[in-house]
Amino acid sequence: MNSGVRRDDSWLSLIGFTTAGCWTPGASPRVSRRAGSGRCPLLLALALALWPLALSGAGTNQTMNYTSEEISAIKGLLRGTPLVDGHNDLAWQYRKVNYDLGKIDFSRDTSQGDPRLITDIPRLRAGGMGAQFWAVYVPPQPGGPVAVEEMLAQIDFLHRLVAAYPGDLALALSAADIERIHGGGKIACLLGLEGGHCLNNSLATLRMAWQLGARYLTLTHVKNTDWADAAGDTARHHGLTAFGEEVIRELNRLGMLVDLSHVSDDVMRQALRVSRAPVIFSHSSARALCDHPRNVPDDILKLVPGNRGMVMVCFLPGYLNNPNAAHFNAATKERERLAHQYPDHP
């Protein structure tokens, strides 16, 4: 089987443009396009759009005031260049209502509904979202065929969600799709598989997920898979197994992004060595600022530019600074204690 990077799909390039440097489709991932050319303004749009949020919402009470001219400039950039969000767990929330689209009106404010959601079309519009990766997440346990079935149920739901709101959402399968959909005034919708356990150790399942629209794979979630170690779990493989490396090569061949959020440091380093295409961290932050195993240490951050990859910052407070992380970890341990003490009362 061909182990090279797929050359006939410019899909990987768009996300790469949100990093410091641009990757030219069809060229080596280490060959950069001249700064300021092509679609590189996406970096600027992303930085300007997220900078106010980072300053005002990163665990502080600080708010920023911007002039109408500055706000107009940011909105102009977002109209011309799509802002891409790398991870949204909406599908898991809809699971609580058995993926019934009739139970939640996604075209209205969902913040006061049951369940209360943090996402809806009005807020995506207000935030200037150009493209959204919807996470396809299933619990690591029990795994096996059950995980594959749950994955397919979420992929089915996300296809139905997009079809239900054709005036606002459209499925994107490539970088060109994102630009076309954004140019038409809609939000491009992409699928990302969160956790390699959903493959049940099958490259055939990976290939079929690609055919159904999945465009990245987070190699693990919070538990190790049979071929890769997860951040926070006890090391089992000390990185990737031989099959884990084969997964990376198959992702490259398909043109599907390797996502290194949730994986151990050893997996991060090994995947960066093995991958011939840019990798992403779809929702990770900097460990030097917040000492959480989910975050990326400085030595690995320094390796990312050489791969032309990117780290998409996670704005959950528990990953942004140490006081919030301590509170988050204490709450997690208490939930685990209660679950163990009262197994019949989730």
PDB file of N, CA, C and O in Angstrom, residues 211-254:
ATOM      1  N   GLN A 211     -14.390   7.905   4.246  1.00  0.00           N
ATOM      2  CA  GLN A 211     -15.402   7.972   3.201  1.00  0.00           C
ATOM      3  C   GLN A 211     -16.674   8.653   3.688  1.00  0.00           C
ATOM      4  O   GLN A 211     -17.382   9.304   2.913  1.00  0.00           O
ATOM      5  N   LEU A 212     -16.961   8.528   4.982  1.00  0.00           N
ATOM      6  CA  LEU A 212     -18.151   9.145   5.559  1.00  0.00           C
ATOM      7  C   LEU A 212     -17.931  10.590   5.985  1.00  0.00           C
ATOM      8  O   LEU A 212     -18.851  11.229   6.497  1.00  0.00           O
ATOM      9  N   GLY A 213     -16.712  11.102   5.778  1.00  0.00           N
ATOM     10  CA  GLY A 213     -16.463  12.517   6.010  1.00  0.00           C
ATOM     11  C   GLY A 213     -15.505  12.863   7.114  1.00  0.00           C
ATOM     12  O   GLY A 213     -15.219  14.056   7.326  1.00  0.00           O
ATOM     13  N   ALA A 214     -14.976  11.890   7.868  1.00  0.00           N
ATOM     14  CA  ALA A 214     -14.035  12.205   8.945  1.00  0.00           C
ATOM     15  C   ALA A 214     -12.745  12.767   8.361  1.00  0.00           C
ATOM     16  O   ALA A 214     -12.202  12.207   7.406  1.00  0.00           O
ATOM     17  N   ARG A 215     -12.253  13.850   8.949  1.00  0.00           N
ATOM     18  CA  ARG A 215     -11.060  14.490   8.400  1.00  0.00           C
ATOM     19  C   ARG A 215      -9.944  14.686   9.409  1.00  0.00           C
ATOM     20  O   ARG A 215      -8.905  15.248   9.084  1.00  0.00           O
ATOM     21  N   TYR A 216     -10.140  14.245  10.658  1.00  0.00           N
ATOM     22  CA  TYR A 216      -8.988  14.058  11.547  1.00  0.00           C
ATOM     23  C   TYR A 216      -9.285  12.925  12.508  1.00  0.00           C
ATOM     24  O   TYR A 216     -10.443  12.539  12.724  1.00  0.00           O
ATOM     25  N   LEU A 217      -8.209  12.375  13.068  1.00  0.00           N
ATOM     26  CA  LEU A 217      -8.306  11.340  14.092  1.00  0.00           C
ATOM     27  C   LEU A 217      -7.457  11.757  15.279  1.00  0.00           C
ATOM     28  O   LEU A 217      -6.237  11.935  15.147  1.00  0.00           O
ATOM     29  N   THR A 218      -8.092  11.944  16.446  1.00  0.00           N
ATOM     30  CA  THR A 218      -7.361  12.094  17.696  1.00  0.00           C
ATOM     31  C   THR A 218      -6.939  10.692  18.116  1.00  0.00           C
ATOM     32  O   THR A 218      -7.789   9.816  18.311  1.00  0.00           O
ATOM     33  N   LEU A 219      -5.646  10.464  18.239  1.00  0.00           N
ATOM     34  CA  LEU A 219      -5.149   9.087  18.362  1.00  0.00           C
ATOM     35  C   LEU A 219      -5.667   8.372  19.603  1.00  0.00           C
ATOM     36  O   LEU A 219      -5.884   7.156  19.572  1.00  0.00           O
ATOM     37  N   THR A 220      -5.843   9.094  20.711  1.00  0.00           N
ATOM     38  CA  THR A 220      -6.395   8.492  21.922  1.00  0.00           C
ATOM     39  C   THR A 220      -7.399   9.463  22.529  1.00  0.00           C
ATOM     40  O   THR A 220      -7.483  10.621  22.126  1.00  0.00           O
ATOM     41  N   HIS A 221      -8.125   8.973  23.528  1.00  0.00           N
ATOM     42  CA  HIS A 221      -8.832   9.888  24.422  1.00  0.00           C
ATOM     43  C   HIS A 221      -8.124   9.759  25.774  1.00  0.00           C
ATOM     44  O   HIS A 221      -6.908   9.829  25.815  1.00  0.00           O
ATOM     45  N   VAL A 222      -8.860   9.601  26.867  1.00  0.00           N
ATOM     46  CA  VAL A 222      -8.210   9.610  28.180  1.00  0.00           C
ATOM     47  C   VAL A 222      -7.625   8.257  28.570  1.00  0.00           C
ATOM     48  O   VAL A 222      -6.914   8.166  29.574  1.00  0.00           O
ATOM     49  N   LYS A 223      -7.907   7.219  27.798  1.00  0.00           N
ATOM     50  CA  LYS A 223      -7.370   5.891  28.074  1.00  0.00           C
ATOM     51  C   LYS A 223      -6.494   5.426  26.916  1.00  0.00           C
ATOM     52  O   LYS A 223      -6.727   5.790  25.764  1.00  0.00           O
ATOM     53  N   ASN A 224      -5.479   4.620  27.245  1.00  0.00           N
ATOM     54  CA  ASN A 224      -4.630   4.055  26.206  1.00  0.00           C
ATOM     55  C   ASN A 224      -5.461   3.226  25.237  1.00  0.00           C
ATOM     56  O   ASN A 224      -6.453   2.605  25.620  1.00  0.00           O
ATOM     57  N   THR A 225      -5.022   3.207  23.985  1.00  0.00           N
ATOM     58  CA  THR A 225      -5.542   2.222  23.045  1.00  0.00           C
ATOM     59  C   THR A 225      -4.561   1.058  22.986  1.00  0.00           C
ATOM     60  O   THR A 225      -3.529   1.061  23.669  1.00  0.00           O
ATOM     61  N   ASP A 226      -4.864   0.086  22.168  1.00  0.00           N
ATOM     62  CA  ASP A 226      -3.938  -1.046  22.019  1.00  0.00           C
ATOM     63  C   ASP A 226      -2.679  -0.664  21.268  1.00  0.00           C
ATOM     64  O   ASP A 226      -1.761  -1.493  21.154  1.00  0.00           O
ATOM     65  N   TRP A 227      -2.624   0.583  20.761  1.00  0.00           N
ATOM     66  CA  TRP A 227      -1.475   0.958  19.938  1.00  0.00           C
ATOM     67  C   TRP A 227      -0.920   2.354  20.235  1.00  0.00           C
ATOM     68  O   TRP A 227       0.037   2.787  19.601  1.00  0.00           O
ATOM     69  N   ALA A 228      -1.461   3.050  21.242  1.00  0.00           N
ATOM     70  CA  ALA A 228      -0.957   4.380  21.583  1.00  0.00           C
ATOM     71  C   ALA A 228      -1.308   4.705  23.024  1.00  0.00           C
ATOM     72  O   ALA A 228      -2.379   4.342  23.518  1.00  0.00           O
ATOM     73  N   ASP A 229      -0.406   5.418  23.696  1.00  0.00           N
ATOM     74  CA  ASP A 229      -0.622   5.820  25.085  1.00  0.00           C
ATOM     75  C   ASP A 229      -1.322   7.167  25.159  1.00  0.00           C
ATOM     76  O   ASP A 229      -1.062   8.072  24.348  1.00  0.00           O
ATOM     77  N   ALA A 230      -2.184   7.295  26.175  1.00  0.00           N
ATOM     78  CA  ALA A 230      -2.932   8.531  26.395  1.00  0.00           C
ATOM     79  C   ALA A 230      -2.287   9.358  27.504  1.00  0.00           C
ATOM     80  O   ALA A 230      -1.685   8.805  28.435  1.00  0.00           O
ATOM     81  N   ALA A 231      -2.435  10.672  27.428  1.00  0.00           N
ATOM     82  CA  ALA A 231      -1.962  11.553  28.490  1.00  0.00           C
ATOM     83  C   ALA A 231      -2.744  11.256  29.769  1.00  0.00           C
ATOM     84  O   ALA A 231      -3.964  11.142  29.751  1.00  0.00           O
ATOM     85  N   GLY A 232      -2.042  11.105  30.870  1.00  0.00           N
ATOM     86  CA  GLY A 232      -2.705  10.883  32.144  1.00  0.00           C
ATOM     87  C   GLY A 232      -2.943   9.432  32.478  1.00  0.00           C
ATOM     88  O   GLY A 232      -3.175   9.090  33.640  1.00  0.00           O
ATOM     89  N   ASP A 233      -2.892   8.549  31.497  1.00  0.00           N
ATOM     90  CA  ASP A 233      -3.034   7.115  31.766  1.00  0.00           C
ATOM     91  C   ASP A 233      -1.642   6.520  32.030  1.00  0.00           C
ATOM     92  O   ASP A 233      -0.622   7.115  31.668  1.00  0.00           O
ATOM     93  N   THR A 234      -1.596   5.361  32.668  1.00  0.00           N
ATOM     94  CA  THR A 234      -0.314   4.692  32.927  1.00  0.00           C
ATOM     95  C   THR A 234       0.280   4.203  31.611  1.00  0.00           C
ATOM     96  O   THR A 234      -0.400   3.536  30.822  1.00  0.00           O
ATOM     97  N   ALA A 235       1.549   4.550  31.372  1.00  0.00           N
ATOM     98  CA  ALA A 235       2.192   4.190  30.108  1.00  0.00           C
ATOM     99  C   ALA A 235       2.160   2.681  29.906  1.00  0.00           C
ATOM    100  O   ALA A 235       2.530   1.909  30.795  1.00  0.00           O
ATOM    101  N   ARG A 236       1.708   2.286  28.725  1.00  0.00           N
ATOM    102  CA  ARG A 236       1.620   0.864  28.387  1.00  0.00           C
ATOM    103  C   ARG A 236       2.548   0.507  27.242  1.00  0.00           C
ATOM    104  O   ARG A 236       3.150  -0.572  27.225  1.00  0.00           O
ATOM    105  N   HIS A 237       2.681   1.415  26.286  1.00  0.00           N
ATOM    106  CA  HIS A 237       3.513   1.160  25.107  1.00  0.00           C
ATOM    107  C   HIS A 237       4.738   2.071  25.071  1.00  0.00           C
ATOM    108  O   HIS A 237       5.639   1.848  24.269  1.00  0.00           O
ATOM    109  N   HIS A 238       4.737   3.111  25.890  1.00  0.00           N
ATOM    110  CA  HIS A 238       5.782   4.129  25.878  1.00  0.00           C
ATOM    111  C   HIS A 238       5.887   4.775  24.483  1.00  0.00           C
ATOM    112  O   HIS A 238       6.965   4.931  23.923  1.00  0.00           O
ATOM    113  N   GLY A 239       4.730   5.109  23.956  1.00  0.00           N
ATOM    114  CA  GLY A 239       4.654   5.736  22.641  1.00  0.00           C
ATOM    115  C   GLY A 239       3.676   4.997  21.754  1.00  0.00           C
ATOM    116  O   GLY A 239       2.624   4.535  22.200  1.00  0.00           O
ATOM    117  N   LEU A 240       4.055   4.873  20.494  1.00  0.00           N
ATOM    118  CA  LEU A 240       3.252   4.154  19.505  1.00  0.00           C
ATOM    119  C   LEU A 240       3.793   2.750  19.301  1.00  0.00           C
ATOM    120  O   LEU A 240       5.012   2.540  19.303  1.00  0.00           O
ATOM    121  N   THR A 241       2.901   1.800  19.085  1.00  0.00           N
ATOM    122  CA  THR A 241       3.331   0.468  18.650  1.00  0.00           C
ATOM    123  C   THR A 241       3.582   0.513  17.139  1.00  0.00           C
ATOM    124  O   THR A 241       3.356   1.531  16.480  1.00  0.00           O
ATOM    125  N   ALA A 242       4.025  -0.615  16.590  1.00  0.00           N
ATOM    126  CA  ALA A 242       4.216  -0.693  15.136  1.00  0.00           C
ATOM    127  C   ALA A 242       2.899  -0.428  14.412  1.00  0.00           C
ATOM    128  O   ALA A 242       2.865   0.244  13.378  1.00  0.00           O
ATOM    129  N   PHE A 243       1.787  -0.941  14.964  1.00  0.00           N
ATOM    130  CA  PHE A 243       0.492  -0.684  14.341  1.00  0.00           C
ATOM    131  C   PHE A 243       0.131   0.794  14.470  1.00  0.00           C
ATOM    132  O   PHE A 243      -0.464   1.377  13.550  1.00  0.00           O
ATOM    133  N   GLY A 244       0.504   1.419  15.581  1.00  0.00           N
ATOM    134  CA  GLY A 244       0.257   2.849  15.734  1.00  0.00           C
ATOM    135  C   GLY A 244       0.948   3.667  14.667  1.00  0.00           C
ATOM    136  O   GLY A 244       0.376   4.628  14.120  1.00  0.00           O
ATOM    137  N   GLU A 245       2.176   3.296  14.336  1.00  0.00           N
ATOM    138  CA  GLU A 245       2.875   3.986  13.263  1.00  0.00           C
ATOM    139  C   GLU A 245       2.187   3.740  11.919  1.00  0.00           C
ATOM    140  O   GLU A 245       2.134   4.630  11.064  1.00  0.00           O
ATOM    141  N   GLU A 246       1.642   2.545  11.748  1.00  0.00           N
ATOM    142  CA  GLU A 246       0.917   2.240  10.518  1.00  0.00           C
ATOM    143  C   GLU A 246      -0.347   3.108  10.408  1.00  0.00           C
ATOM    144  O   GLU A 246      -0.706   3.556   9.316  1.00  0.00           O
ATOM    145  N   VAL A 247      -0.993   3.358  11.542  1.00  0.00           N
ATOM    146  CA  VAL A 247      -2.158   4.256  11.540  1.00  0.00           C
ATOM    147  C   VAL A 247      -1.750   5.649  11.057  1.00  0.00           C
ATOM    148  O   VAL A 247      -2.443   6.261  10.226  1.00  0.00           O
ATOM    149  N   ILE A 248      -0.621   6.145  11.561  1.00  0.00           N
ATOM    150  CA  ILE A 248      -0.137   7.468  11.131  1.00  0.00           C
ATOM    151  C   ILE A 248       0.085   7.492   9.628  1.00  0.00           C
ATOM    152  O   ILE A 248      -0.342   8.427   8.926  1.00  0.00           O
ATOM    153  N   ARG A 249       0.736   6.470   9.114  1.00  0.00           N
ATOM    154  CA  ARG A 249       1.026   6.437   7.672  1.00  0.00           C
ATOM    155  C   ARG A 249      -0.256   6.359   6.843  1.00  0.00           C
ATOM    156  O   ARG A 249      -0.354   6.962   5.772  1.00  0.00           O
ATOM    157  N   GLU A 250      -1.257   5.626   7.346  1.00  0.00           N
ATOM    158  CA  GLU A 250      -2.519   5.530   6.614  1.00  0.00           C
ATOM    159  C   GLU A 250      -3.271   6.862   6.649  1.00  0.00           C
ATOM    160  O   GLU A 250      -3.888   7.263   5.657  1.00  0.00           O
ATOM    161  N   LEU A 251      -3.221   7.547   7.771  1.00  0.00           N
ATOM    162  CA  LEU A 251      -3.812   8.891   7.851  1.00  0.00           C
ATOM    163  C   LEU A 251      -3.156   9.815   6.832  1.00  0.00           C
ATOM    164  O   LEU A 251      -3.837  10.577   6.131  1.00  0.00           O
ATOM    165  N   ASN A 252      -1.838   9.768   6.752  1.00  0.00           N
ATOM    166  CA  ASN A 252      -1.117  10.568   5.759  1.00  0.00           C
ATOM    167  C   ASN A 252      -1.555  10.222   4.351  1.00  0.00           C
ATOM    168  O   ASN A 252      -1.770  11.103   3.507  1.00  0.00           O
ATOM    169  N   ARG A 253      -1.667   8.932   4.063  1.00  0.00           N
ATOM    170  CA  ARG A 253      -2.039   8.512   2.717  1.00  0.00           C
ATOM    171  C   ARG A 253      -3.425   9.004   2.337  1.00  0.00           C
ATOM    172  O   ARG A 253      -3.652   9.466   1.195  1.00  0.00           O
ATOM    173  N   LEU A 254      -4.354   8.933   3.293  1.00  0.00           N
ATOM    174  CA  LEU A 254      -5.717   9.378   3.032  1.00  0.00           C
ATOM    175  C   LEU A 254      -5.807  10.894   2.878  1.00  0.00           C
ATOM    176  O   LEU A 254      -6.671  11.403   2.170  1.00  0.00           O
TER     177      LEU A 254
END
